């Protein structure tokens, strides 16, 4: 007997929690925490979601022991998080800077409380030049709040963060926002989401002719899966 597959055949069956405190200095422990969440999501082969709570911003001088090698490992694991075969949802509360801001900007759906402020730390006479600046610029390099954040470390308030799509929603009811986010992603396979995410990221810097092959390959993948499901 033939059956027609539905999108609901790919529920996000497990929620993987992660918490990042931006007040804590970047360390090997922080890298390991994000790595562990990524590994758990990858092991579940697209049947999971990652929910990360971020808050806090650095204060004081740069910590001892911070090296370019550690920063490189951090940026690589953030890229891994950004490419996960799983939906990633962040909840930001209060001041959010340093590692907390880095993780927030690498997620798919960003929920923020009305008290949120996105903070780029100022160190050594300038703002910290990590890849958070790159991700912020992707949301409007000429917008005044982004420009002032990148150049001077001026915090981006909740209203500006929402207007610039740095966060997707402001809420005073985080549990309900998380429930709705889970409903939104439940019908989506994490592996397929990762493909769509990549196509979306590449669209602005790729010509139609260059993009066509990747889109056709994705279409072929869907058709093959639909045929296999219909014949089951």
CSV table of C-alpha atoms in Angstrom, one decimal:
chain,number,residue,atom,x,y,z
A,1,UNK,CA,0.0,0.0,0.0
A,2,UNK,CA,1.4,3.4,-1.0
A,3,UNK,CA,1.5,6.2,1.4
A,4,UNK,CA,2.2,9.9,0.9
A,5,UNK,CA,4.9,11.2,3.3
A,6,UNK,CA,4.3,14.4,5.1
A,7,UNK,CA,6.7,17.0,6.6
A,8,UNK,CA,5.7,15.9,10.1
A,9,UNK,CA,7.7,12.7,9.5
A,10,UNK,CA,10.8,14.6,10.6
A,11,UNK,CA,10.0,15.9,14.1
A,12,UNK,CA,12.7,17.5,16.2
A,13,UNK,CA,12.6,14.8,18.8
A,14,UNK,CA,15.1,16.0,21.3
A,15,UNK,CA,16.1,19.5,22.6
A,16,UNK,CA,19.7,20.0,23.4
A,17,UNK,CA,20.3,22.8,25.9
A,18,UNK,CA,23.3,25.2,26.0
A,19,UNK,CA,24.0,28.2,28.2
A,20,UNK,CA,26.6,30.8,27.5
A,21,UNK,CA,27.4,33.5,30.1
A,22,UNK,CA,29.1,36.5,28.4
A,23,UNK,CA,30.6,37.6,31.7
A,24,UNK,CA,32.9,34.6,31.7
A,25,UNK,CA,36.1,34.9,29.7
A,26,UNK,CA,36.4,32.9,26.5
A,27,UNK,CA,38.1,29.6,27.5
A,28,UNK,CA,38.7,26.0,26.4
A,29,UNK,CA,35.7,25.1,28.5
A,30,UNK,CA,33.4,27.4,26.5
A,31,UNK,CA,34.7,25.9,23.3
A,32,UNK,CA,34.1,22.4,24.7
A,33,UNK,CA,30.5,23.3,25.7
A,34,UNK,CA,29.5,24.4,22.3
A,35,UNK,CA,31.4,21.5,20.7
A,36,UNK,CA,29.5,19.0,22.9
A,37,UNK,CA,26.1,20.5,21.9
A,38,UNK,CA,27.1,20.3,18.2
A,39,UNK,CA,28.2,16.7,18.5
A,40,UNK,CA,24.9,15.8,20.2
A,41,UNK,CA,22.9,17.4,17.5
A,42,UNK,CA,25.0,15.8,14.7
A,43,UNK,CA,24.7,12.4,16.4
A,44,UNK,CA,20.9,12.6,16.2
A,45,UNK,CA,21.1,13.1,12.4
A,46,UNK,CA,18.7,16.0,12.1
A,47,UNK,CA,16.2,14.9,14.8
A,48,UNK,CA,17.1,17.5,17.4
A,49,UNK,CA,17.1,21.2,18.1
A,50,UNK,CA,19.6,23.2,20.0
A,51,UNK,CA,18.2,25.8,22.5
A,52,UNK,CA,20.9,28.2,23.9
A,53,UNK,CA,20.3,30.8,26.6
A,54,UNK,CA,22.7,33.7,26.4
A,55,UNK,CA,23.2,36.7,28.7
A,56,UNK,CA,26.0,38.7,30.2
A,57,UNK,CA,28.8,40.8,28.7
A,58,UNK,CA,32.5,41.1,29.5
A,59,UNK,CA,33.8,43.8,31.8
A,60,UNK,CA,37.4,44.7,32.7
A,61,UNK,CA,40.6,43.9,30.8
A,62,UNK,CA,41.1,41.0,28.5
A,63,UNK,CA,41.7,37.7,30.4
A,64,UNK,CA,45.1,36.2,30.8
A,65,UNK,CA,45.6,33.2,28.6
A,66,UNK,CA,43.5,34.4,25.7
A,67,UNK,CA,45.4,33.6,22.5
A,68,UNK,CA,44.7,33.8,18.8
A,69,UNK,CA,44.8,30.0,18.7
A,70,UNK,CA,41.9,29.9,21.3
A,71,UNK,CA,40.0,32.5,19.4
A,72,UNK,CA,40.4,30.5,16.2
A,73,UNK,CA,39.0,27.4,17.8
A,74,UNK,CA,36.1,29.4,19.1
A,75,UNK,CA,35.3,30.9,15.7
A,76,UNK,CA,35.5,27.4,14.1
A,77,UNK,CA,33.1,25.9,16.6
A,78,UNK,CA,30.7,28.9,16.0
A,79,UNK,CA,30.8,28.1,12.3
A,80,UNK,CA,30.0,24.5,13.1
A,81,UNK,CA,27.0,25.6,15.2
A,82,UNK,CA,25.9,27.9,12.3
A,83,UNK,CA,25.9,24.9,9.9
A,84,UNK,CA,24.4,22.3,12.2
A,85,UNK,CA,21.8,19.8,10.7
A,86,UNK,CA,19.4,21.0,13.4
A,87,UNK,CA,17.4,24.1,14.1
A,88,UNK,CA,19.1,26.4,16.6
A,89,UNK,CA,17.2,28.8,18.8
A,90,UNK,CA,18.7,31.4,21.1
A,91,UNK,CA,17.1,33.3,24.1
A,92,UNK,CA,18.9,36.5,25.0
A,93,UNK,CA,18.3,38.4,28.2
A,94,UNK,CA,19.8,41.7,29.5
A,95,UNK,CA,23.2,42.7,28.3
A,96,UNK,CA,24.6,40.2,25.8
A,97,UNK,CA,28.2,40.5,24.7
A,98,UNK,CA,31.4,38.6,24.1
A,99,UNK,CA,30.8,34.8,23.7
A,100,UNK,CA,27.1,35.3,24.4
A,101,UNK,CA,26.7,37.7,21.5
A,102,UNK,CA,28.9,35.5,19.3
A,103,UNK,CA,26.6,32.5,19.9
A,104,UNK,CA,23.4,34.5,19.5
A,105,UNK,CA,24.4,35.8,16.1
A,106,UNK,CA,25.2,32.2,14.9
A,107,UNK,CA,21.7,30.8,15.6
A,108,UNK,CA,18.7,30.5,13.3
A,109,UNK,CA,15.9,32.0,15.5
A,110,UNK,CA,16.7,34.6,18.1
A,111,UNK,CA,14.3,35.4,20.9
A,112,UNK,CA,15.1,38.3,23.2
A,113,UNK,CA,13.5,39.8,26.3
A,114,UNK,CA,12.7,43.5,26.2
A,115,UNK,CA,15.7,44.2,28.4
A,116,UNK,CA,18.2,42.9,25.9
A,117,UNK,CA,21.2,45.0,24.8
A,118,UNK,CA,23.7,43.7,22.3
A,119,UNK,CA,27.2,44.8,23.4
A,120,UNK,CA,30.5,44.7,21.5
A,121,UNK,CA,33.3,44.9,24.1
A,122,UNK,CA,35.9,47.6,23.8
A,123,UNK,CA,39.4,46.5,24.5
A,124,UNK,CA,42.8,48.0,23.8
A,125,UNK,CA,41.5,51.2,22.3
A,126,UNK,CA,38.9,49.6,20.0
A,127,UNK,CA,36.1,47.1,19.8
A,128,UNK,CA,36.9,43.4,19.8
A,129,UNK,CA,37.4,42.5,16.1
A,130,UNK,CA,36.0,39.0,16.2
A,131,UNK,CA,33.5,37.6,13.7
A,132,UNK,CA,30.6,39.1,15.6
A,133,UNK,CA,31.5,42.3,13.7
A,134,UNK,CA,31.1,40.4,10.4
A,135,UNK,CA,27.7,39.0,11.4
A,136,UNK,CA,26.5,42.4,12.7
A,137,UNK,CA,27.6,44.0,9.4
A,138,UNK,CA,25.5,41.4,7.5
A,139,UNK,CA,22.4,43.0,9.0
A,140,UNK,CA,23.1,46.5,7.6
A,141,UNK,CA,26.7,47.9,7.8
A,142,UNK,CA,25.4,51.4,7.2
A,143,UNK,CA,22.6,51.3,9.8
A,144,UNK,CA,23.6,53.7,12.6
A,145,UNK,CA,23.1,51.3,15.5
A,146,UNK,CA,25.3,48.7,13.8
A,147,UNK,CA,27.9,51.2,12.7
A,148,UNK,CA,28.1,52.7,16.2
A,149,UNK,CA,28.3,49.2,17.8
A,150,UNK,CA,31.2,48.1,15.5
A,151,UNK,CA,33.1,51.4,15.7
A,152,UNK,CA,32.5,52.6,19.3
A,153,UNK,CA,31.0,49.7,21.2
A,154,UNK,CA,27.7,51.5,21.6
A,155,UNK,CA,25.1,48.9,22.8
A,156,UNK,CA,22.3,48.0,20.4
A,157,UNK,CA,19.0,48.3,22.3
A,158,UNK,CA,16.1,45.9,22.0
A,159,UNK,CA,14.0,48.0,19.6
A,160,UNK,CA,16.9,48.6,17.2
A,161,UNK,CA,18.0,44.9,17.4
A,162,UNK,CA,14.4,43.9,16.3
A,163,UNK,CA,14.2,46.5,13.6
A,164,UNK,CA,17.6,45.4,12.1
A,165,UNK,CA,16.6,41.6,12.4
A,166,UNK,CA,19.5,41.0,14.8
A,167,UNK,CA,16.8,39.3,16.9
A,168,UNK,CA,13.5,37.9,15.5
A,169,UNK,CA,11.2,38.7,18.4
A,170,UNK,CA,10.9,40.5,21.7
A,171,UNK,CA,8.9,38.9,24.4
A,172,UNK,CA,8.1,38.9,28.1
A,173,UNK,CA,6.9,35.3,27.9
A,174,UNK,CA,10.0,33.2,27.0
A,175,UNK,CA,8.4,29.8,27.5
A,176,UNK,CA,5.6,30.6,25.1
A,177,UNK,CA,8.1,32.0,22.6
A,178,UNK,CA,10.1,28.8,22.8
A,179,UNK,CA,6.9,26.7,22.4
A,180,UNK,CA,6.0,28.6,19.2
A,181,UNK,CA,9.6,28.3,17.9
A,182,UNK,CA,9.4,24.5,18.5
A,183,UNK,CA,6.1,24.3,16.7
A,184,UNK,CA,7.6,26.2,13.8
A,185,UNK,CA,10.6,23.8,13.4
A,186,UNK,CA,8.9,20.5,14.3
A,187,UNK,CA,7.9,19.7,10.7
A,188,UNK,CA,11.5,20.4,9.4
A,189,UNK,CA,14.2,17.9,9.0
A,190,UNK,CA,17.5,19.3,10.4
A,191,UNK,CA,19.5,17.9,7.6
A,192,UNK,CA,17.2,19.6,5.0
A,193,UNK,CA,17.2,22.8,7.0
A,194,UNK,CA,21.0,22.9,6.9
A,195,UNK,CA,20.8,22.8,3.1
A,196,UNK,CA,18.2,25.6,2.9
A,197,UNK,CA,20.3,27.7,5.3
A,198,UNK,CA,23.3,27.3,3.1
A,199,UNK,CA,21.4,28.3,0.0
A,200,UNK,CA,20.1,31.3,1.8
A,201,UNK,CA,23.5,32.4,3.0
A,202,UNK,CA,25.1,32.0,-0.4
A,203,UNK,CA,22.3,33.8,-2.3
A,204,UNK,CA,23.5,37.4,-1.9
A,205,UNK,CA,27.0,36.6,-3.1
A,206,UNK,CA,26.3,34.1,-5.9
A,207,UNK,CA,25.0,34.7,-9.4
A,208,UNK,CA,21.9,32.9,-10.6
A,209,UNK,CA,23.9,30.7,-13.0
A,210,UNK,CA,26.3,29.7,-10.2
A,211,UNK,CA,23.5,29.0,-7.7
A,212,UNK,CA,21.4,27.0,-10.1
A,213,UNK,CA,23.3,23.7,-9.8
A,214,UNK,CA,23.1,23.7,-6.0
A,215,UNK,CA,19.4,24.4,-6.1
A,216,UNK,CA,18.7,21.7,-8.6
A,217,UNK,CA,20.7,19.2,-6.5
A,218,UNK,CA,18.5,20.2,-3.5
A,219,UNK,CA,15.4,19.7,-5.6
A,220,UNK,CA,16.6,16.3,-6.8
A,221,UNK,CA,17.2,15.3,-3.2
A,222,UNK,CA,13.6,16.2,-2.3
A,223,UNK,CA,12.1,14.4,-5.3
A,224,UNK,CA,14.1,11.2,-4.5
A,225,UNK,CA,13.0,11.2,-0.9
A,226,UNK,CA,9.4,11.8,-1.9
A,227,UNK,CA,9.5,8.9,-4.4
A,228,UNK,CA,11.1,6.6,-1.8
A,229,UNK,CA,8.4,7.5,0.7
A,230,UNK,CA,5.6,7.1,-1.7
A,231,UNK,CA,6.8,3.6,-2.6
A,232,UNK,CA,7.2,2.5,1.0
